[in-house]
CSV table of C-alpha atoms in Angstrom, one decimal:
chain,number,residue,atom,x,y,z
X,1,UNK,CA,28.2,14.1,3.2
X,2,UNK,CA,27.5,11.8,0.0
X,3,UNK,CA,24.4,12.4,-2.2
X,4,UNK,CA,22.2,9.3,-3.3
X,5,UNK,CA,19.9,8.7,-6.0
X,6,UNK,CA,16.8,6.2,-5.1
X,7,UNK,CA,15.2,4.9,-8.5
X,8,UNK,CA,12.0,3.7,-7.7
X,9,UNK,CA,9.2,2.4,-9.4
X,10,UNK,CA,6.3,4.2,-10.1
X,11,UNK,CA,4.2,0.9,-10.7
X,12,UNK,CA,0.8,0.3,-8.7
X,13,UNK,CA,0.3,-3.1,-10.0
X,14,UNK,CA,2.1,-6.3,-12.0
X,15,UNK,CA,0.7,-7.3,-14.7
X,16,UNK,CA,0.2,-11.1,-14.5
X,17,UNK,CA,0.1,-13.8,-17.3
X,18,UNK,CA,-3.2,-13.8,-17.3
X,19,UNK,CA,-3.6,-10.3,-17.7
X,20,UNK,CA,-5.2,-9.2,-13.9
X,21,UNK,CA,-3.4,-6.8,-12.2
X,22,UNK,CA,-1.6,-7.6,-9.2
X,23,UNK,CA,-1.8,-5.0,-6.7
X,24,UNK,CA,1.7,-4.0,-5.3
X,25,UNK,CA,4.4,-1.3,-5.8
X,26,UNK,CA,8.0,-0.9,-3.6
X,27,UNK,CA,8.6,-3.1,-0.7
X,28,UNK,CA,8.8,-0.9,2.9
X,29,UNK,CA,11.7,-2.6,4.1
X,30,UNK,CA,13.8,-2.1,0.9
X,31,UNK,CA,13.2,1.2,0.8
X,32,UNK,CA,12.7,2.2,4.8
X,33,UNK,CA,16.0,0.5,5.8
X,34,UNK,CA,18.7,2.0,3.7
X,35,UNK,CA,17.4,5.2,3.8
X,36,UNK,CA,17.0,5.4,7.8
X,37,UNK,CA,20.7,4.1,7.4
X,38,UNK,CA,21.8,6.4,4.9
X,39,UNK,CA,20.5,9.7,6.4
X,40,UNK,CA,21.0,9.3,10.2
X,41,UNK,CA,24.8,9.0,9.0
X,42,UNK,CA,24.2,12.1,7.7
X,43,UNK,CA,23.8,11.4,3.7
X,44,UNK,CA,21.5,12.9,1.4
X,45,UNK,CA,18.7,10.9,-0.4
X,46,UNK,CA,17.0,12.0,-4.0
X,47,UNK,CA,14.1,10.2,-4.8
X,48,UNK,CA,13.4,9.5,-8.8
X,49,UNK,CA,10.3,7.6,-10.7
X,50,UNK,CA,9.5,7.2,-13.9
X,51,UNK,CA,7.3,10.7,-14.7
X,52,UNK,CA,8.2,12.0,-10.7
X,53,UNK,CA,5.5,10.0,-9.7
X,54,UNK,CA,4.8,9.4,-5.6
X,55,UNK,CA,6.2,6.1,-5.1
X,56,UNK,CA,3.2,3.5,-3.8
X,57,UNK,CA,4.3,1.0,-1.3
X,58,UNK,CA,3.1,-2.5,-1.5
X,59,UNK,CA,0.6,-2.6,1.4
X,60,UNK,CA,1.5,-6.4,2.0
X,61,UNK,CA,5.3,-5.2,3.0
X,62,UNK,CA,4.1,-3.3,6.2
X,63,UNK,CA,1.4,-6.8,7.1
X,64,UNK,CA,3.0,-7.3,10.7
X,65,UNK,CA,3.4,-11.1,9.6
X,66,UNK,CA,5.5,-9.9,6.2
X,67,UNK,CA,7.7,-6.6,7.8
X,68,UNK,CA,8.8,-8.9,11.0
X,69,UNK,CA,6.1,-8.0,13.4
X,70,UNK,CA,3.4,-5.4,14.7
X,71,UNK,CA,5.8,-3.1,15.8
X,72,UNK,CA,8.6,-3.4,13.2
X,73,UNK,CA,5.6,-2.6,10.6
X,74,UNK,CA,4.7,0.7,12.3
X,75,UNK,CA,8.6,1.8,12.6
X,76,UNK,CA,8.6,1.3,8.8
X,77,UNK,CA,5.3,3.0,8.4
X,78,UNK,CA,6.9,6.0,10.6
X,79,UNK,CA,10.3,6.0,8.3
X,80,UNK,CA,8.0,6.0,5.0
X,81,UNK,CA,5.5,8.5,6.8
X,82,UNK,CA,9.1,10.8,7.3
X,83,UNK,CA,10.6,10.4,4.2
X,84,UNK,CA,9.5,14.1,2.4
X,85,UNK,CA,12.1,12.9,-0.4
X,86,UNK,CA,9.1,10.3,-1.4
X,87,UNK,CA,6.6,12.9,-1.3
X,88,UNK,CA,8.3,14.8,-4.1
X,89,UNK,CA,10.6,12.3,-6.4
X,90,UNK,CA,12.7,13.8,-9.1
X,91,UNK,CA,11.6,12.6,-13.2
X,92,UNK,CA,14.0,9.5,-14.1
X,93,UNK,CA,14.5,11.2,-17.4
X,94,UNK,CA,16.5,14.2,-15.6
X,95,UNK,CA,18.4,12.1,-13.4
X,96,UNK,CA,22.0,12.6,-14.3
X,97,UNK,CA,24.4,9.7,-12.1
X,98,UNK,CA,26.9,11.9,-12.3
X,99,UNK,CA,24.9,14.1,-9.7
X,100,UNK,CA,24.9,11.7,-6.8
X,101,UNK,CA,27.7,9.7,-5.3
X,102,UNK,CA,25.9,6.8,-5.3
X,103,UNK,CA,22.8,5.1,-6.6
X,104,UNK,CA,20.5,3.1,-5.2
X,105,UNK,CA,17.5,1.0,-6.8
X,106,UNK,CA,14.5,-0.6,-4.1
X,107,UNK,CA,12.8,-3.8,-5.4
X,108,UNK,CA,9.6,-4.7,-4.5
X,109,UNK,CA,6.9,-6.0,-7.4
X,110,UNK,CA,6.7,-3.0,-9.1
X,111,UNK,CA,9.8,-2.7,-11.3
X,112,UNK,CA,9.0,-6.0,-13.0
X,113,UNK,CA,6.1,-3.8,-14.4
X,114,UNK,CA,8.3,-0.4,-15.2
X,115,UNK,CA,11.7,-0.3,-15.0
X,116,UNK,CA,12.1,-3.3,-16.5
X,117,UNK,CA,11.3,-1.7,-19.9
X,118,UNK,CA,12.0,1.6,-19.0
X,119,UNK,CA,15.0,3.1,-21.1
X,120,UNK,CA,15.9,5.9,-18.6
X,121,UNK,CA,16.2,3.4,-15.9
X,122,UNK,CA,18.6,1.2,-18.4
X,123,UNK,CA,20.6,4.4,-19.3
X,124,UNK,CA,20.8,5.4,-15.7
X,125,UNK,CA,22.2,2.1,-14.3
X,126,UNK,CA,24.7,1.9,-17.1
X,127,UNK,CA,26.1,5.2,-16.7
X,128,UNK,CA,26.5,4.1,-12.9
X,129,UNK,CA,27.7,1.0,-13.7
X,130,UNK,CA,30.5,2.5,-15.6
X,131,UNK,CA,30.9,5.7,-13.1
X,132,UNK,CA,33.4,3.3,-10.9
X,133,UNK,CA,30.6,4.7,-8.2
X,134,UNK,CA,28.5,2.6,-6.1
X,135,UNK,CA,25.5,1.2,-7.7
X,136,UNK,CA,23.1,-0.9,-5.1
X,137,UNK,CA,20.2,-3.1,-6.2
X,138,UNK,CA,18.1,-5.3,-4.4
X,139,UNK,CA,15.3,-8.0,-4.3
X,140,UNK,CA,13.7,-7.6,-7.7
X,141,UNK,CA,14.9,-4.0,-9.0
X,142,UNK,CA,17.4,-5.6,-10.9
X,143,UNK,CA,15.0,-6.4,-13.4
X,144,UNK,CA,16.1,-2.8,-14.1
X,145,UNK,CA,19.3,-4.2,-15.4
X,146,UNK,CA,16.9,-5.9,-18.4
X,147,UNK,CA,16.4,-2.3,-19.8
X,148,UNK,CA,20.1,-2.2,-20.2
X,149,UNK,CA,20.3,-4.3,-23.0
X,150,UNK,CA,21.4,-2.6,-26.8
X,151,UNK,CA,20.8,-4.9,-29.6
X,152,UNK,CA,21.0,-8.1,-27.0
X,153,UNK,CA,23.8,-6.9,-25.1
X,154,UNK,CA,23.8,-6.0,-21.7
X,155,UNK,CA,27.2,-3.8,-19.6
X,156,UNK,CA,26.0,-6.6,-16.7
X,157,UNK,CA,26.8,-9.6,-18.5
X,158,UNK,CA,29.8,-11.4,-16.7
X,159,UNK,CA,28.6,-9.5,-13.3
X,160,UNK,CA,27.9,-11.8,-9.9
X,161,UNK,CA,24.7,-10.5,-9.1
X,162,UNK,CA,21.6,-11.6,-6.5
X,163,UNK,CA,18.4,-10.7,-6.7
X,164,UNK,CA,14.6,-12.7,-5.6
X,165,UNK,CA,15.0,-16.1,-6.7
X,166,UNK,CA,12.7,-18.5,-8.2
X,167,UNK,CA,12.0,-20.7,-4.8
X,168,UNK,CA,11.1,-17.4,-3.1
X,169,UNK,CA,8.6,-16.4,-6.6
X,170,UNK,CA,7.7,-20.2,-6.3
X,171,UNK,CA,7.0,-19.1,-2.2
X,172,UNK,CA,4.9,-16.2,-2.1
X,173,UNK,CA,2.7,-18.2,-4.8
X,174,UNK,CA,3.3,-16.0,-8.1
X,175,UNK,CA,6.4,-17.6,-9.7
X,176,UNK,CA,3.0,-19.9,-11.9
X,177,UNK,CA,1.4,-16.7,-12.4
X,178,UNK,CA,4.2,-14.8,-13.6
X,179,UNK,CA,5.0,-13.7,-17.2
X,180,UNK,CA,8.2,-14.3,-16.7
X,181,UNK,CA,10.5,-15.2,-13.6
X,182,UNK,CA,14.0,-12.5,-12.5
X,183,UNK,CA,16.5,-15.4,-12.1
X,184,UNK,CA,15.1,-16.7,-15.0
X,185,UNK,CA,15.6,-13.4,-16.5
X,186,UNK,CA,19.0,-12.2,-15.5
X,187,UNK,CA,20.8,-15.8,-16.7
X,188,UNK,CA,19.9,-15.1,-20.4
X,189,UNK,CA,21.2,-11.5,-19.6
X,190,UNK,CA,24.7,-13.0,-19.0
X,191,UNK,CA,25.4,-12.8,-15.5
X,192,UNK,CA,26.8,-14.7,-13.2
X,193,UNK,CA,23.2,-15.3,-10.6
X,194,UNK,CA,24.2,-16.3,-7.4
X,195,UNK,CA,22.4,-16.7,-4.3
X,196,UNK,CA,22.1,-17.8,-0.6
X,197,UNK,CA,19.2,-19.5,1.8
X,198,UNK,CA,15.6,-18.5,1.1
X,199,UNK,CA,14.5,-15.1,2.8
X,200,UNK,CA,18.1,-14.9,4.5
X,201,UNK,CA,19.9,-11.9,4.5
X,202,UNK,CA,22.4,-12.7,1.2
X,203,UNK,CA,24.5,-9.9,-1.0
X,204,UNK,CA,27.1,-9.8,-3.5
X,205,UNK,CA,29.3,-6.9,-3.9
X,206,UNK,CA,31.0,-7.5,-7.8
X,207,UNK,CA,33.3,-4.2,-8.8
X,208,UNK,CA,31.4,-1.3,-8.1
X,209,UNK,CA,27.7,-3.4,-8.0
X,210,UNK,CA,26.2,-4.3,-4.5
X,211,UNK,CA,23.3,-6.5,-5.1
X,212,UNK,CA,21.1,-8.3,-2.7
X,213,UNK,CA,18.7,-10.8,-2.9
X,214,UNK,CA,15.3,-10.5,-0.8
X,215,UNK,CA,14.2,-8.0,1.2
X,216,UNK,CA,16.0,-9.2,4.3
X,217,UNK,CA,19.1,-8.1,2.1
X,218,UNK,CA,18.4,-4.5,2.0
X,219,UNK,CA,19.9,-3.9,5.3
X,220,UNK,CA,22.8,-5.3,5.2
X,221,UNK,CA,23.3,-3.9,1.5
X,222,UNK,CA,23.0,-0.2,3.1
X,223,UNK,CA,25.4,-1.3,5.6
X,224,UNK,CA,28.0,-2.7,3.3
X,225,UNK,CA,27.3,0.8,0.9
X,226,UNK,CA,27.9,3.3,3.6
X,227,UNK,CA,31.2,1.5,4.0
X,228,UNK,CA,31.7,1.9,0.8
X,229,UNK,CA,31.0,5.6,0.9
């Protein structure tokens, strides 16, 4: 049995350019699929925010017309609803990679708001990056991967990655309302951004770093992670 580490935000909102608040937090399926995956194949999940926080789920992610249906947005609900790692997450600050066999980072709005600038998130990922271990990140967490930059550098640079591009920003009607966009983000970080067809299932496994790039990915990611396990 491996042990996995779940960084999650701990953001109930997204600040906007405009300064309102966009109301969101992690996306169900990101964070409902993998783990149903993960521990019905008998793996253990840890659950860490930034100040142990409860993770808030982005309420448009269980909408039946955004999880896939009525009935595929109560099965999530249910996963989330059975999840007791959620209810009581680990600090980020006392995660230690070197704990877990893997790590795992959920998208959704919300780490464009925290982890981005968090510097336990940015420590974390490196130290995974570098562990030779699996590292997984999908949708938007790896605008986690922006808080791994010292003095303009980042261990990512040179890395195929995916993650939500700026057609699917441009889609959901925020990519004019953002601050800034993650493709945008991630090409001055150095790497090598790559994707597939809009809300399509689409991952890149680089060395040691799974990425994927919607929510539609996170699936498929877990998949290609427990083989990796």
């Amino acid at each position: 049995m491996a042990k996995l580490l779940f960084v999650m935000t701990g953001a109930t909102y997204w600040t906007l350019k405009d300064g309102t608040r966009h109301a969101t937090g992690y996306w169900a399926e990101e964070f409902a699929a993998p783990y149903k995956a993960l521990t019905e194949a008998g793996h253990q999940v840890v659950v860490a925010t930034p100040g142990a926080v409860v993770p808030n789920v982005d309420m448009m992610s269980l909408r039946p017309e955004m999880a896939g249906g009525a009935q595929t947005a109560l099965d999530l609900e249910a996963i989330i609803r059975s999840a007791e790692e959620m209810r009581r997450p680990i600090q980020l600050a006392d995660a230690r990679p070197e704990d877990y066999d893997a790590v795992y980072f959920p998208g959704g709005h919300g780490p464009m708001e925290d982890l981005c600038v968090d510097a336990d998130a940015g420590r974390l990922m490196t130290a995974a990056l570098a562990s030779g271990k699996p590292l997984a990140v999908v949708c938007h967490a790896p605008a986690a991967m922006l808080a791994t930059r010292i003095r303009g550098v980042s261990p990512f640079a040179g890395y195929r990655v995916s993650a939500f591009t700026n057609d699917e920003e441009n889609a959901v009607g925020l990519a004019s309302r953002a601050r800034w966009l993650l493709e945008d983000e991630l090409n001055d970080l150095g790497v090598e951004f790559t994707r597939g067809e809009m809300w399509k299932p689409y991952t890149v496994v680089d060395r040691n770093l799974f990425t994927g790039q919607n929510p539609a990915s996170a699936a498929v990611l877990a998949e290609r992670l427990l083989k990796a396990l």
